[in-house]
Amino acid sequence: MCGTSFSPLFTLSFGSMGRGYIVEDAVEGYLSKLCEQQPGPVTGLLIGQSSTQRDFVIMATRTPQREESMAAAGSSVDKEWVTEHARQVSRMLPGGLSVLGVFIITDTDAKDTLTTLRQLVFAVENLISLEHLWVPADDDVTDCVTLHVNPKTRKTICRTFDVKDPKSMAKPADWKYQSGVCSSWSMMSCCLNVDMLVPLPTRAGPENMDTSLNEGLKVWAHHIQSGACLIDGKKLPEDTELTGGQKRNVRQTYTAQLLVTPDDLRSPDVVQQCGGSVSVRGVIHSRAYIHSNKPKARLAEKLLKRDVVSTVATRVQMLLEELQVSEEESNGSRKHKQQTEQFCLPRRIFCPVKVSGPVCVCDYQFSDEGQSEVTERLKEMLDIDAAEEDLDTRQETPSEIIKEDVAAEPTVETHEALEPKRNNYVGVAMATAAALLATAASMLYLNDV
Amino acid sequence: MVVSDSQCSDTWTILRVRGPLELKCQLDSTDVPLMHKVISRTFGTLQSLVKSEACVLTVCDSPVIIWPNRGVHATPDEITPNTLCEDLQQWIQTDEQESTGKRSARKKSKKSSSVFTFVIQSIINLRLMMEATTTGPLPPPILTRTIKKSHFFSTTLPMDCVIRTNCNDTIKDACERLVEALSHQLCEMEKVILQHMKGMTLLVPEPLHFLLPEPKGLVTVVYPAGVPDSQLETQRRDLHQRFELLDDWPYFRRANAYHFPNEPYRDGYLRNPHLVLTHPTLDNGKVYLVQGIYSYHHYMQDHMDDNGWGCAYRSLQTICSWFEQQGYTERHVPTHKEIQQALVDVGDKQKSFVGSRQWIGSIEVQAVLNQLLEVTSKIMFVSQGSELASKGRELANHFLTEGTPVMIGGGVLAHTILGVAWSETTGQIRYLILDPHYTGAEDLQVITDKGWCGWKGPDFWDQTAYYNLCLPQRPKTI
């Protein structure tokens, strides 16, 4: 490894029986660095793209340190912390990137470590899949990867578990480093109009809004998944190979169009009593990265649709988490009486994974946050050192509350300060975020009755 | 129905666009004018949606997608606004697994199509979709929460529009008319919803297509779903007036709704098998046929072995199917047992008759029609089969004014008469016979090739046997 004193990681290969992971060179450097630095066991996540033929790992990121547990840090692994980290990280991954598994750097006996890793991948997968509103496909890869690196010997053991099979045993897998793994990956993107309106139950509390919105999101996600996808203006047969993927260093970008239609099924209840309604309206930018190993149109479509669903669901979830905190704090002092409030969903911001080409990760920025919060989260969650100028903020414009024509009746406008306590990020960024609280703009319309 | 031999030079392509549109709104008030206002405003949003650039029409079973409001932009590239509608057909993949029987039937019907004043040569199905993607960058979504005890109105509008295009019409022409039709249908749906709103009860609008006599052709009407035909007579009367239709024939009952050629009947019975036949040519002859639609009922159907005794029952079923499909009755076609029970109920037969294998005749057919459908029938008695040749005028008249299938029975086998070809000058006559004694499968080719449905001469009848004809009289309603 040029310019570094890291000794290369030594991988045990077990033939071609199991899955084969093509791993970005930088991951080797990152793991080696962690081997040098940390005294105790280090856990972290492996991020990349799986496909039926081949799996690609493009980055690794260590679990952030949990301050309160520092003292007890010894040799034990904080499962809850690792899974929470995975949940946060998976929100920051655009289409085509996902948490593929877990690594651990420890000199503990390989057998014991495997048990720990097994527990970790199952816990991570369980938590992440809870957040998925899309329906899994038959060709989804259900194997998760685990990597054990011994910091002294630098011996690396790669195993996979089928996380959909609770009894699955560890299977050996190939772990091979290569440079520029994702340098010629394609990108497919779109801007998509979201227009959702759901009723609230008659006894509307904050928790009911969560349920209603989640139900609404599920229906909407189904429309998206069953919609037709055009790539660069054309409807391609599913098995069409995306062209140009083979050309090295020629990065392909595609624009997608989604055509949707509601279900033909008629709703049984035409008129129902409700305690109000919630709408989500606006435009999101969605994108997916597609590996360069002869990808099919079907794959690109699947990955993009999942990103569309995830980016909306994630943002709604983030906002709900905010509201929950602020409403718990106000402890019901704010009465919900005939009022209309508006909240901006956070804006999506991208940041290139510098090491190797075009692939970006993303973050969501609330309107009251600055870019430094974004770079801090990138550092904490993904261990990415990004400067503010590295951020790509051009895909979505800043959110703005537009006063809607709410009702024909005369309305009185009042601005209400919602004081959200942001606790959806763990660790340092969380502490900073809490200190840097600002008010989420909200508008309140009181009916002048 | 008089069928003239005048040729229809135009061939039509029907474009039918279907697709659900979601209608959702919060009804803050129970005040009727305010509710109307909110619903109308929501319809206004849908109106602008179908007129927006997001509106997309996809041609079913093809890669063709058209943006009617984006300068009739289309994909694949070969399709331009000036492409002829009928040329879309070549992009549509036909399902080769379709039963060969149906296939040959279609070919045949095309061959003899010229005798009908309106024949749908082909139908292109389109799906109404909305493009969710747009051009950015734009601000991320706003979540708006309104807390207010109220009502939430949510339904799916089953949009269904048809237009008919001729061979010179381009996609551009068609798109303009389709968008107009969609917009018009939304107006109609809005009217129906507002008209039938009672308190907090709202009815879903239901669009139906009806095929009217030329030159009107296909007409779409929106009814409130769930309201029975019996309560919609006022609407029908208005429609009859609007389309200048006679007030003694139902055109707009739900059962009259047009059945598109590409939609197979689910019940499995053949409809109007006689349509594929070629009419006999008689000097100065005219053809007088059953009007409307019937289904062909014959031996061995419905898992019922009635071979040798059920022919009159089957002929009666064919008649009942006519009354059902013309909308005169909502009663389904009666089974053998139900027919027998009806005869017991009117006191015509003993209880033991139910479940038996006894024959029935024209008089019983008349009684059952009266009992089950409240339809009266004329009985025509012929003491000798040879006399039937002289009944041309009466039969021709029956098909002209009543248009119902006729059951003929008596001393021998029962048959159904579907029409006559008759020359007023020479008195020559041919009978269009539907034979209930057929025991095979619903294979149109076999049925028409072997004469189970076919034109017969006067010698078809047993010259010495007596015959009773039951001529059902249709109620004069709309």
PDB file of N, CA and C in Angstrom, chain A residues 171-226:
ATOM      1  N   LYS A 171     -21.834 -19.461   5.603  1.00  0.00           N
ATOM      2  CA  LYS A 171     -21.293 -20.022   4.370  1.00  0.00           C
ATOM      3  C   LYS A 171     -20.030 -19.244   4.013  1.00  0.00           C
ATOM      4  N   PRO A 172     -18.984 -19.933   3.606  1.00  0.00           N
ATOM      5  CA  PRO A 172     -17.771 -19.207   3.207  1.00  0.00           C
ATOM      6  C   PRO A 172     -18.016 -18.397   1.943  1.00  0.00           C
ATOM      7  N   ALA A 173     -17.327 -17.272   1.826  1.00  0.00           N
ATOM      8  CA  ALA A 173     -17.482 -16.430   0.642  1.00  0.00           C
ATOM      9  C   ALA A 173     -16.135 -15.844   0.255  1.00  0.00           C
ATOM     10  N   ASP A 174     -16.044 -15.494  -1.024  1.00  0.00           N
ATOM     11  CA  ASP A 174     -14.820 -14.860  -1.526  1.00  0.00           C
ATOM     12  C   ASP A 174     -14.805 -13.380  -1.187  1.00  0.00           C
ATOM     13  N   TRP A 175     -13.668 -12.863  -0.840  1.00  0.00           N
ATOM     14  CA  TRP A 175     -13.516 -11.434  -0.508  1.00  0.00           C
ATOM     15  C   TRP A 175     -12.293 -10.955  -1.255  1.00  0.00           C
ATOM     16  N   LYS A 176     -12.527 -10.198  -2.326  1.00  0.00           N
ATOM     17  CA  LYS A 176     -11.426  -9.869  -3.213  1.00  0.00           C
ATOM     18  C   LYS A 176     -11.338  -8.363  -3.416  1.00  0.00           C
ATOM     19  N   TYR A 177     -10.147  -7.794  -3.187  1.00  0.00           N
ATOM     20  CA  TYR A 177     -10.004  -6.349  -3.373  1.00  0.00           C
ATOM     21  C   TYR A 177      -9.695  -6.019  -4.819  1.00  0.00           C
ATOM     22  N   GLN A 178     -10.201  -4.875  -5.214  1.00  0.00           N
ATOM     23  CA  GLN A 178     -10.015  -4.436  -6.586  1.00  0.00           C
ATOM     24  C   GLN A 178     -10.103  -2.920  -6.571  1.00  0.00           C
ATOM     25  N   SER A 179      -9.487  -2.279  -7.538  1.00  0.00           N
ATOM     26  CA  SER A 179      -9.576  -0.820  -7.530  1.00  0.00           C
ATOM     27  C   SER A 179     -10.679  -0.352  -8.476  1.00  0.00           C
ATOM     28  N   GLY A 180     -11.230   0.771  -8.152  1.00  0.00           N
ATOM     29  CA  GLY A 180     -12.245   1.379  -9.019  1.00  0.00           C
ATOM     30  C   GLY A 180     -13.475   0.515  -9.234  1.00  0.00           C
ATOM     31  N   VAL A 181     -13.914  -0.117  -8.168  1.00  0.00           N
ATOM     32  CA  VAL A 181     -15.043  -1.039  -8.301  1.00  0.00           C
ATOM     33  C   VAL A 181     -16.284  -0.346  -8.863  1.00  0.00           C
ATOM     34  N   CYS A 182     -16.526   0.881  -8.397  1.00  0.00           N
ATOM     35  CA  CYS A 182     -17.770   1.531  -8.847  1.00  0.00           C
ATOM     36  C   CYS A 182     -17.493   2.697  -9.776  1.00  0.00           C
ATOM     37  N   SER A 183     -16.267   2.739 -10.351  1.00  0.00           N
ATOM     38  CA  SER A 183     -15.929   3.913 -11.164  1.00  0.00           C
ATOM     39  C   SER A 183     -16.762   3.990 -12.439  1.00  0.00           C
ATOM     40  N   SER A 184     -17.265   2.866 -12.906  1.00  0.00           N
ATOM     41  CA  SER A 184     -18.078   2.963 -14.126  1.00  0.00           C
ATOM     42  C   SER A 184     -19.533   2.575 -13.882  1.00  0.00           C
ATOM     43  N   TRP A 185     -19.950   2.720 -12.643  1.00  0.00           N
ATOM     44  CA  TRP A 185     -21.361   2.446 -12.384  1.00  0.00           C
ATOM     45  C   TRP A 185     -22.248   3.504 -13.046  1.00  0.00           C
ATOM     46  N   SER A 186     -23.412   3.064 -13.460  1.00  0.00           N
ATOM     47  CA  SER A 186     -24.361   3.997 -14.065  1.00  0.00           C
ATOM     48  C   SER A 186     -25.231   4.609 -12.986  1.00  0.00           C
ATOM     49  N   MET A 187     -25.835   5.724 -13.357  1.00  0.00           N
ATOM     50  CA  MET A 187     -26.785   6.337 -12.429  1.00  0.00           C
ATOM     51  C   MET A 187     -28.088   6.601 -13.160  1.00  0.00           C
ATOM     52  N   MET A 188     -29.185   6.275 -12.495  1.00  0.00           N
ATOM     53  CA  MET A 188     -30.489   6.603 -13.060  1.00  0.00           C
ATOM     54  C   MET A 188     -31.196   7.504 -12.050  1.00  0.00           C
ATOM     55  N   SER A 189     -31.784   8.574 -12.534  1.00  0.00           N
ATOM     56  CA  SER A 189     -32.408   9.492 -11.585  1.00  0.00           C
ATOM     57  C   SER A 189     -33.724  10.032 -12.123  1.00  0.00           C
ATOM     58  N   CYS A 190     -34.468  10.642 -11.247  1.00  0.00           N
ATOM     59  CA  CYS A 190     -35.703  11.320 -11.654  1.00  0.00           C
ATOM     60  C   CYS A 190     -36.124  12.297 -10.563  1.00  0.00           C
ATOM     61  N   CYS A 191     -36.959  13.241 -10.953  1.00  0.00           N
ATOM     62  CA  CYS A 191     -37.645  14.072  -9.973  1.00  0.00           C
ATOM     63  C   CYS A 191     -39.093  13.616  -9.987  1.00  0.00           C
ATOM     64  N   LEU A 192     -39.655  13.427  -8.828  1.00  0.00           N
ATOM     65  CA  LEU A 192     -40.970  12.825  -8.784  1.00  0.00           C
ATOM     66  C   LEU A 192     -41.920  13.633  -7.907  1.00  0.00           C
ATOM     67  N   ASN A 193     -43.098  13.781  -8.440  1.00  0.00           N
ATOM     68  CA  ASN A 193     -44.126  14.549  -7.778  1.00  0.00           C
ATOM     69  C   ASN A 193     -44.863  13.673  -6.765  1.00  0.00           C
ATOM     70  N   VAL A 194     -44.883  14.091  -5.530  1.00  0.00           N
ATOM     71  CA  VAL A 194     -45.615  13.342  -4.507  1.00  0.00           C
ATOM     72  C   VAL A 194     -46.904  14.106  -4.214  1.00  0.00           C
ATOM     73  N   ASP A 195     -47.999  13.416  -4.212  1.00  0.00           N
ATOM     74  CA  ASP A 195     -49.276  14.063  -3.914  1.00  0.00           C
ATOM     75  C   ASP A 195     -50.141  13.064  -3.174  1.00  0.00           C
ATOM     76  N   MET A 196     -50.151  13.183  -1.875  1.00  0.00           N
ATOM     77  CA  MET A 196     -50.807  12.184  -1.056  1.00  0.00           C
ATOM     78  C   MET A 196     -51.743  12.886  -0.082  1.00  0.00           C
ATOM     79  N   LEU A 197     -52.912  12.322   0.093  1.00  0.00           N
ATOM     80  CA  LEU A 197     -53.868  12.892   1.055  1.00  0.00           C
ATOM     81  C   LEU A 197     -54.512  11.736   1.797  1.00  0.00           C
ATOM     82  N   VAL A 198     -54.379  11.738   3.113  1.00  0.00           N
ATOM     83  CA  VAL A 198     -54.988  10.656   3.896  1.00  0.00           C
ATOM     84  C   VAL A 198     -55.815  11.243   5.035  1.00  0.00           C
ATOM     85  N   PRO A 199     -56.902  10.561   5.379  1.00  0.00           N
ATOM     86  CA  PRO A 199     -57.717  11.034   6.491  1.00  0.00           C
ATOM     87  C   PRO A 199     -57.077  10.668   7.820  1.00  0.00           C
ATOM     88  N   LEU A 200     -57.351  11.451   8.826  1.00  0.00           N
ATOM     89  CA  LEU A 200     -56.920  11.115  10.184  1.00  0.00           C
ATOM     90  C   LEU A 200     -58.112  10.524  10.918  1.00  0.00           C
ATOM     91  N   PRO A 201     -57.872   9.598  11.826  1.00  0.00           N
ATOM     92  CA  PRO A 201     -59.000   9.039  12.568  1.00  0.00           C
ATOM     93  C   PRO A 201     -59.672  10.113  13.426  1.00  0.00           C
ATOM     94  N   THR A 202     -60.890   9.832  13.841  1.00  0.00           N
ATOM     95  CA  THR A 202     -61.659  10.861  14.539  1.00  0.00           C
ATOM     96  C   THR A 202     -60.966  11.328  15.812  1.00  0.00           C
ATOM     97  N   ARG A 203     -60.323  10.384  16.498  1.00  0.00           N
ATOM     98  CA  ARG A 203     -59.572  10.815  17.674  1.00  0.00           C
ATOM     99  C   ARG A 203     -58.124  10.993  17.272  1.00  0.00           C
ATOM    100  N   ALA A 204     -57.841  12.132  16.708  1.00  0.00           N
ATOM    101  CA  ALA A 204     -56.522  12.323  16.127  1.00  0.00           C
ATOM    102  C   ALA A 204     -55.527  12.794  17.158  1.00  0.00           C
ATOM    103  N   GLY A 205     -54.584  11.948  17.440  1.00  0.00           N
ATOM    104  CA  GLY A 205     -53.442  12.347  18.249  1.00  0.00           C
ATOM    105  C   GLY A 205     -52.234  12.223  17.364  1.00  0.00           C
ATOM    106  N   PRO A 206     -51.084  12.616  17.844  1.00  0.00           N
ATOM    107  CA  PRO A 206     -49.876  12.523  17.019  1.00  0.00           C
ATOM    108  C   PRO A 206     -49.598  11.095  16.566  1.00  0.00           C
ATOM    109  N   GLU A 207     -49.859  10.129  17.439  1.00  0.00           N
ATOM    110  CA  GLU A 207     -49.525   8.752  17.072  1.00  0.00           C
ATOM    111  C   GLU A 207     -50.464   8.253  15.973  1.00  0.00           C
ATOM    112  N   ASN A 208     -51.676   8.798  15.945  1.00  0.00           N
ATOM    113  CA  ASN A 208     -52.586   8.404  14.882  1.00  0.00           C
ATOM    114  C   ASN A 208     -52.144   8.921  13.533  1.00  0.00           C
ATOM    115  N   MET A 209     -51.511  10.057  13.545  1.00  0.00           N
ATOM    116  CA  MET A 209     -51.027  10.585  12.289  1.00  0.00           C
ATOM    117  C   MET A 209     -49.970   9.633  11.722  1.00  0.00           C
ATOM    118  N   ASP A 210     -49.138   9.062  12.613  1.00  0.00           N
ATOM    119  CA  ASP A 210     -48.128   8.107  12.150  1.00  0.00           C
ATOM    120  C   ASP A 210     -48.786   6.945  11.441  1.00  0.00           C
ATOM    121  N   THR A 211     -49.808   6.368  12.094  1.00  0.00           N
ATOM    122  CA  THR A 211     -50.460   5.201  11.513  1.00  0.00           C
ATOM    123  C   THR A 211     -51.107   5.558  10.175  1.00  0.00           C
ATOM    124  N   SER A 212     -51.841   6.668  10.166  1.00  0.00           N
ATOM    125  CA  SER A 212     -52.522   7.066   8.929  1.00  0.00           C
ATOM    126  C   SER A 212     -51.524   7.291   7.809  1.00  0.00           C
ATOM    127  N   LEU A 213     -50.451   8.003   8.144  1.00  0.00           N
ATOM    128  CA  LEU A 213     -49.462   8.304   7.111  1.00  0.00           C
ATOM    129  C   LEU A 213     -48.787   7.040   6.612  1.00  0.00           C
ATOM    130  N   ASN A 214     -48.507   6.128   7.542  1.00  0.00           N
ATOM    131  CA  ASN A 214     -47.857   4.894   7.109  1.00  0.00           C
ATOM    132  C   ASN A 214     -48.763   4.078   6.208  1.00  0.00           C
ATOM    133  N   GLU A 215     -50.053   4.054   6.549  1.00  0.00           N
ATOM    134  CA  GLU A 215     -51.003   3.360   5.677  1.00  0.00           C
ATOM    135  C   GLU A 215     -51.026   4.005   4.297  1.00  0.00           C
ATOM    136  N   GLY A 216     -51.102   5.338   4.309  1.00  0.00           N
ATOM    137  CA  GLY A 216     -51.122   6.076   3.048  1.00  0.00           C
ATOM    138  C   GLY A 216     -49.859   5.836   2.237  1.00  0.00           C
ATOM    139  N   LEU A 217     -48.720   5.806   2.936  1.00  0.00           N
ATOM    140  CA  LEU A 217     -47.444   5.589   2.247  1.00  0.00           C
ATOM    141  C   LEU A 217     -47.389   4.200   1.634  1.00  0.00           C
ATOM    142  N   LYS A 218     -47.966   3.230   2.330  1.00  0.00           N
ATOM    143  CA  LYS A 218     -47.945   1.860   1.798  1.00  0.00           C
ATOM    144  C   LYS A 218     -48.718   1.777   0.491  1.00  0.00           C
ATOM    145  N   VAL A 219     -49.888   2.402   0.482  1.00  0.00           N
ATOM    146  CA  VAL A 219     -50.695   2.403  -0.743  1.00  0.00           C
ATOM    147  C   VAL A 219     -49.946   3.115  -1.858  1.00  0.00           C
ATOM    148  N   TRP A 220     -49.379   4.252  -1.509  1.00  0.00           N
ATOM    149  CA  TRP A 220     -48.631   5.033  -2.491  1.00  0.00           C
ATOM    150  C   TRP A 220     -47.434   4.234  -3.012  1.00  0.00           C
ATOM    151  N   ALA A 221     -46.726   3.576  -2.096  1.00  0.00           N
ATOM    152  CA  ALA A 221     -45.557   2.779  -2.482  1.00  0.00           C
ATOM    153  C   ALA A 221     -45.978   1.682  -3.454  1.00  0.00           C
ATOM    154  N   HIS A 222     -47.158   1.138  -3.222  1.00  0.00           N
ATOM    155  CA  HIS A 222     -47.646   0.090  -4.117  1.00  0.00           C
ATOM    156  C   HIS A 222     -47.894   0.661  -5.521  1.00  0.00           C
ATOM    157  N   HIS A 223     -48.455   1.854  -5.576  1.00  0.00           N
ATOM    158  CA  HIS A 223     -48.659   2.496  -6.888  1.00  0.00           C
ATOM    159  C   HIS A 223     -47.328   2.694  -7.604  1.00  0.00           C
ATOM    160  N   ILE A 224     -46.340   3.146  -6.848  1.00  0.00           N
ATOM    161  CA  ILE A 224     -45.027   3.385  -7.451  1.00  0.00           C
ATOM    162  C   ILE A 224     -44.444   2.068  -7.961  1.00  0.00           C
ATOM    163  N   GLN A 225     -44.517   1.044  -7.127  1.00  0.00           N
ATOM    164  CA  GLN A 225     -43.908  -0.231  -7.522  1.00  0.00           C
ATOM    165  C   GLN A 225     -44.593  -0.854  -8.721  1.00  0.00           C
ATOM    166  N   SER A 226     -45.901  -0.629  -8.832  1.00  0.00           N
ATOM    167  CA  SER A 226     -46.583  -1.248  -9.966  1.00  0.00           C
ATOM    168  C   SER A 226     -46.626  -0.308 -11.170  1.00  0.00           C
TER     169      SER A 226
END
